[in-house]
PDB file of C-alpha atoms in Angstrom:
ATOM      1  CA  MET X   1    -120.515-101.512-201.864  1.00 48.00           C
ATOM      2  CA  LYS X   2    -119.944-104.943-200.348  1.00 66.00           C
ATOM      3  CA  GLU X   3    -122.930-107.272-200.120  1.00 78.00           C
ATOM      4  CA  LYS X   4    -123.745-108.396-196.526  1.00 84.00           C
ATOM      5  CA  THR X   5    -123.734-112.035-195.575  1.00 89.00           C
ATOM      6  CA  GLU X   6    -126.755-113.796-194.160  1.00 90.00           C
ATOM      7  CA  ALA X   7    -125.189-113.781-190.666  1.00 93.00           C
ATOM      8  CA  GLU X   8    -124.589-110.033-190.890  1.00 94.00           C
ATOM      9  CA  LEU X   9    -128.143-109.433-192.005  1.00 94.00           C
ATOM     10  CA  LEU X  10    -129.458-111.603-189.230  1.00 95.00           C
ATOM     11  CA  HIS X  11    -127.396-109.625-186.698  1.00 95.00           C
ATOM     12  CA  LEU X  12    -128.598-106.347-188.105  1.00 95.00           C
ATOM     13  CA  CYS X  13    -132.267-107.433-188.062  1.00 95.00           C
ATOM     14  CA  ALA X  14    -131.911-108.719-184.542  1.00 96.00           C
ATOM     15  CA  ALA X  15    -130.540-105.418-183.390  1.00 96.00           C
ATOM     16  CA  TYR X  16    -133.283-103.612-185.249  1.00 96.00           C
ATOM     17  CA  CYS X  17    -135.912-105.742-183.478  1.00 95.00           C
ATOM     18  CA  SER X  18    -134.245-105.254-180.126  1.00 95.00           C
ATOM     19  CA  ALA X  19    -134.419-101.481-180.309  1.00 95.00           C
ATOM     20  CA  ALA X  20    -138.218-101.390-180.648  1.00 94.00           C
ATOM     21  CA  GLU X  21    -141.158-103.702-181.345  1.00 95.00           C
ATOM     22  CA  ARG X  22    -141.202-104.642-185.034  1.00 96.00           C
ATOM     23  CA  CYS X  23    -143.524-106.702-187.173  1.00 96.00           C
ATOM     24  CA  ILE X  24    -142.611-109.025-190.055  1.00 96.00           C
ATOM     25  CA  HIS X  25    -143.539-106.238-192.573  1.00 96.00           C
ATOM     26  CA  ASP X  26    -140.989-103.844-191.039  1.00 95.00           C
ATOM     27  CA  VAL X  27    -138.207-106.468-191.114  1.00 96.00           C
ATOM     28  CA  LYS X  28    -139.029-107.408-194.714  1.00 95.00           C
ATOM     29  CA  LYS X  29    -138.681-103.699-195.717  1.00 95.00           C
ATOM     30  CA  LYS X  30    -135.283-103.607-194.005  1.00 94.00           C
ATOM     31  CA  LEU X  31    -134.183-106.790-195.778  1.00 94.00           C
ATOM     32  CA  ASN X  32    -135.515-105.516-199.104  1.00 94.00           C
ATOM     33  CA  ALA X  33    -133.381-102.362-198.639  1.00 93.00           C
ATOM     34  CA  ALA X  34    -130.352-104.590-198.145  1.00 92.00           C
ATOM     35  CA  ASP X  35    -131.176-106.513-201.383  1.00 91.00           C
ATOM     36  CA  ALA X  36    -131.528-109.880-199.593  1.00 91.00           C
ATOM     37  CA  SER X  37    -132.690-112.804-201.667  1.00 92.00           C
ATOM     38  CA  PRO X  38    -136.230-114.158-200.940  1.00 94.00           C
ATOM     39  CA  GLU X  39    -134.714-117.349-199.447  1.00 95.00           C
ATOM     40  CA  VAL X  40    -132.442-115.456-197.127  1.00 94.00           C
ATOM     41  CA  LYS X  41    -135.300-113.183-196.112  1.00 95.00           C
ATOM     42  CA  GLU X  42    -137.476-116.147-195.308  1.00 96.00           C
ATOM     43  CA  ARG X  43    -134.775-117.829-193.185  1.00 96.00           C
ATOM     44  CA  ILE X  44    -133.949-114.690-191.262  1.00 96.00           C
ATOM     45  CA  ILE X  45    -137.579-113.881-190.542  1.00 96.00           C
ATOM     46  CA  ARG X  46    -138.298-117.510-189.496  1.00 97.00           C
ATOM     47  CA  ARG X  47    -135.349-117.340-187.086  1.00 96.00           C
ATOM     48  CA  LEU X  48    -136.326-114.007-185.642  1.00 96.00           C
ATOM     49  CA  VAL X  49    -139.853-115.260-185.044  1.00 96.00           C
ATOM     50  CA  ASP X  50    -138.541-118.533-183.480  1.00 97.00           C
ATOM     51  CA  GLU X  51    -136.212-116.606-181.164  1.00 96.00           C
ATOM     52  CA  LYS X  52    -139.048-114.111-180.187  1.00 95.00           C
ATOM     53  CA  PHE X  53    -137.338-111.065-181.677  1.00 96.00           C
ATOM     54  CA  ILE X  54    -140.524-110.638-183.737  1.00 96.00           C
ATOM     55  CA  ASP X  55    -143.896-111.355-182.141  1.00 96.00           C
ATOM     56  CA  GLU X  56    -146.895-109.997-184.065  1.00 96.00           C
ATOM     57  CA  THR X  57    -149.264-110.189-180.957  1.00 96.00           C
ATOM     58  CA  ARG X  58    -146.729-108.259-178.909  1.00 96.00           C
ATOM     59  CA  PHE X  59    -146.188-105.743-181.699  1.00 97.00           C
ATOM     60  CA  CYS X  60    -149.927-105.195-182.058  1.00 97.00           C
ATOM     61  CA  ARG X  61    -150.498-104.495-178.375  1.00 96.00           C
ATOM     62  CA  SER X  62    -147.583-102.143-178.228  1.00 96.00           C
ATOM     63  CA  PHE X  63    -148.495-100.362-181.508  1.00 97.00           C
ATOM     64  CA  VAL X  64    -152.143 -99.869-180.359  1.00 97.00           C
ATOM     65  CA  ASN X  65    -151.086 -98.587-176.953  1.00 96.00           C
ATOM     66  CA  ASP X  66    -148.436 -96.213-178.294  1.00 97.00           C
ATOM     67  CA  LYS X  67    -150.552 -94.720-181.059  1.00 97.00           C
ATOM     68  CA  LEU X  68    -153.459 -94.265-178.702  1.00 97.00           C
ATOM     69  CA  ARG X  69    -151.557 -92.666-175.858  1.00 96.00           C
ATOM     70  CA  PHE X  70    -148.785 -90.733-177.604  1.00 97.00           C
ATOM     71  CA  ASN X  71    -150.255 -89.901-181.076  1.00 97.00           C
ATOM     72  CA  LYS X  72    -153.835 -89.778-179.788  1.00 97.00           C
ATOM     73  CA  TRP X  73    -155.168 -91.712-182.731  1.00 98.00           C
ATOM     74  CA  GLY X  74    -158.570 -93.376-182.930  1.00 98.00           C
ATOM     75  CA  ARG X  75    -159.397 -96.971-183.669  1.00 97.00           C
ATOM     76  CA  ILE X  76    -159.953 -96.332-187.467  1.00 98.00           C
ATOM     77  CA  LYS X  77    -156.532 -94.878-188.050  1.00 98.00           C
ATOM     78  CA  ILE X  78    -154.725 -97.448-185.918  1.00 98.00           C
ATOM     79  CA  ASP X  79    -156.536-100.302-187.712  1.00 98.00           C
ATOM     80  CA  PHE X  80    -155.628 -98.777-191.085  1.00 98.00           C
ATOM     81  CA  GLU X  81    -151.937 -98.655-190.137  1.00 97.00           C
ATOM     82  CA  LEU X  82    -151.999-102.215-188.787  1.00 97.00           C
ATOM     83  CA  ARG X  83    -153.645-103.394-192.014  1.00 97.00           C
ATOM     84  CA  ASN X  84    -150.930-101.660-194.027  1.00 97.00           C
ATOM     85  CA  ARG X  85    -148.362-103.642-192.036  1.00 96.00           C
ATOM     86  CA  GLY X  86    -150.017-106.924-193.007  1.00 96.00           C
ATOM     87  CA  ILE X  87    -151.347-107.725-189.519  1.00 96.00           C
ATOM     88  CA  SER X  88    -154.084-110.403-189.556  1.00 96.00           C
ATOM     89  CA  PRO X  89    -157.747-109.176-188.969  1.00 97.00           C
ATOM     90  CA  THR X  90    -157.965-111.447-185.869  1.00 97.00           C
ATOM     91  CA  LEU X  91    -154.950-109.806-184.257  1.00 96.00           C
ATOM     92  CA  ARG X  92    -156.136-106.332-185.227  1.00 96.00           C
ATOM     93  CA  GLU X  93    -159.634-106.918-183.717  1.00 97.00           C
ATOM     94  CA  GLU X  94    -158.082-108.472-180.505  1.00 96.00           C
ATOM     95  CA  SER X  95    -155.725-105.614-180.005  1.00 96.00           C
ATOM     96  CA  LEU X  96    -158.225-102.867-180.769  1.00 96.00           C
ATOM     97  CA  GLY X  97    -160.813-104.597-178.548  1.00 96.00           C
ATOM     98  CA  SER X  98    -158.472-104.369-175.557  1.00 95.00           C
ATOM     99  CA  ILE X  99    -158.715-100.504-175.535  1.00 96.00           C
ATOM    100  CA  ASP X 100    -160.329 -99.222-172.355  1.00 96.00           C
ATOM    101  CA  GLU X 101    -163.583 -97.549-173.422  1.00 96.00           C
ATOM    102  CA  GLN X 102    -163.582 -94.881-170.658  1.00 96.00           C
ATOM    103  CA  PHE X 103    -159.962 -93.897-171.548  1.00 96.00           C
ATOM    104  CA  TYR X 104    -160.817 -93.810-175.257  1.00 97.00           C
ATOM    105  CA  ASN X 105    -163.916 -91.626-174.711  1.00 95.00           C
ATOM    106  CA  ASP X 106    -162.048 -89.310-172.354  1.00 95.00           C
ATOM    107  CA  LEU X 107    -159.204 -88.981-174.880  1.00 97.00           C
ATOM    108  CA  LEU X 108    -161.594 -87.940-177.607  1.00 97.00           C
ATOM    109  CA  ALA X 109    -163.352 -85.479-175.359  1.00 95.00           C
ATOM    110  CA  GLU X 110    -160.054 -83.987-174.297  1.00 96.00           C
ATOM    111  CA  LEU X 111    -158.882 -83.655-177.862  1.00 96.00           C
ATOM    112  CA  LEU X 112    -162.060 -81.972-179.044  1.00 95.00           C
ATOM    113  CA  ALA X 113    -162.210 -79.625-176.076  1.00 94.00           C
ATOM    114  CA  SER X 114    -158.608 -78.580-176.729  1.00 95.00           C
ATOM    115  CA  LYS X 115    -159.196 -78.158-180.469  1.00 94.00           C
ATOM    116  CA  LYS X 116    -162.366 -76.136-179.892  1.00 92.00           C
ATOM    117  CA  LYS X 117    -160.288 -73.396-178.137  1.00 93.00           C
ATOM    118  CA  SER X 118    -158.137 -72.906-181.250  1.00 94.00           C
ATOM    119  CA  ILE X 119    -160.691 -73.012-184.094  1.00 92.00           C
ATOM    120  CA  LYS X 120    -162.253 -70.019-185.676  1.00 91.00           C
ATOM    121  CA  ALA X 121    -165.934 -70.637-186.452  1.00 86.00           C
ATOM    122  CA  LYS X 122    -168.818 -68.447-187.590  1.00 89.00           C
ATOM    123  CA  ASP X 123    -171.373 -70.301-185.487  1.00 88.00           C
ATOM    124  CA  ALA X 124    -172.007 -73.473-183.587  1.00 84.00           C
ATOM    125  CA  ARG X 125    -172.722 -75.409-186.751  1.00 87.00           C
ATOM    126  CA  ASP X 126    -169.431 -74.403-188.335  1.00 90.00           C
ATOM    127  CA  ALA X 127    -167.539 -75.292-185.158  1.00 88.00           C
ATOM    128  CA  TYR X 128    -169.312 -78.672-185.031  1.00 90.00           C
ATOM    129  CA  LEU X 129    -168.290 -79.500-188.574  1.00 92.00           C
ATOM    130  CA  LYS X 130    -164.693 -78.433-188.081  1.00 93.00           C
ATOM    131  CA  LEU X 131    -164.415 -80.468-184.959  1.00 94.00           C
ATOM    132  CA  LEU X 132    -166.105 -83.460-186.590  1.00 95.00           C
ATOM    133  CA  ARG X 133    -163.543 -83.323-189.467  1.00 96.00           C
ATOM    134  CA  PHE X 134    -160.703 -82.988-186.864  1.00 97.00           C
ATOM    135  CA  GLY X 135    -161.898 -86.068-184.934  1.00 97.00           C
ATOM    136  CA  ALA X 136    -162.391 -88.108-188.148  1.00 97.00           C
ATOM    137  CA  GLY X 137    -158.897 -87.138-189.262  1.00 97.00           C
ATOM    138  CA  ARG X 138    -157.533 -88.554-186.012  1.00 97.00           C
ATOM    139  CA  GLY X 139    -159.382 -91.792-186.750  1.00 98.00           C
ATOM    140  CA  PHE X 140    -162.177 -91.703-184.228  1.00 98.00           C
ATOM    141  CA  GLU X 141    -165.582 -93.182-185.105  1.00 97.00           C
ATOM    142  CA  SER X 142    -168.071 -90.546-186.306  1.00 95.00           C
ATOM    143  CA  ASN X 143    -170.855 -91.659-183.876  1.00 96.00           C
ATOM    144  CA  LEU X 144    -168.547 -91.138-180.940  1.00 96.00           C
ATOM    145  CA  ILE X 145    -167.369 -87.772-182.303  1.00 96.00           C
ATOM    146  CA  SER X 146    -170.922 -86.686-182.801  1.00 94.00           C
ATOM    147  CA  ARG X 147    -171.952 -87.699-179.320  1.00 94.00           C
ATOM    148  CA  CYS X 148    -169.003 -85.886-177.795  1.00 94.00           C
ATOM    149  CA  LEU X 149    -169.546 -82.788-179.853  1.00 92.00           C
ATOM    150  CA  GLN X 150    -173.241 -82.565-178.890  1.00 87.00           C
ATOM    151  CA  GLN X 151    -172.132 -82.207-175.285  1.00 81.00           C
ATOM    152  CA  LEU X 152    -169.278 -79.823-176.129  1.00 80.00           C
ATOM    153  CA  VAL X 153    -170.763 -77.437-178.719  1.00 61.00           C
ATOM    154  CA  LYS X 154    -174.349 -77.356-177.558  1.00 62.00           C
ATOM    155  CA  GLY X 155    -173.305 -77.502-173.868  1.00 62.00           C
ATOM    156  CA  GLY X 156    -171.612 -74.188-174.263  1.00 56.00           C
ATOM    157  CA  ASP X 157    -168.388 -74.123-172.318  1.00 48.00           C
ATOM    158  CA  ASP X 158    -165.567 -76.667-172.019  1.00 43.00           C
ATOM    159  CA  GLU X 159    -166.383 -77.696-168.477  1.00 39.00           C
ATOM    160  CA  THR X 160    -169.363 -79.816-169.749  1.00 34.00           C
ATOM    161  CA  MET X 161    -166.852 -82.344-171.047  1.00 36.00           C
ATOM    162  CA  GLU X 162    -165.469 -83.215-167.570  1.00 32.00           C
TER     163      GLU X 162
END
């Protein structure tokens, strides 16, 4: 297989970044797969950042918004994924801090109420534990899950959540 030139790699990476928001980590993975040399990788990434194809702040905002709204993930899981992508702690905190609290709490309540309908539990305690694990698996904070579950499980029916 023919090795790609730096210009071809730059074009491929620019197209990759144009299709969706990408971070430096994503582009590095793409360049590693293409067996680009470290110097070439550095030049391409620097140019993509200079030309605003890559913007970590923009990526963070977009990532947090998408994972929250579409995947229904909590802050812990989103933060973990951002950390894995090498996003700085400052950017992570800033992006996660911009989440609307009311929307976040409503999302958790909606998820738990929906899940409660489908679980099989012996008693209220068993249901509480299963829902707690479910919420934690989605990346929500345990204190929020607990507060929400107290209303849901001990309140009786699902309408107590609204």
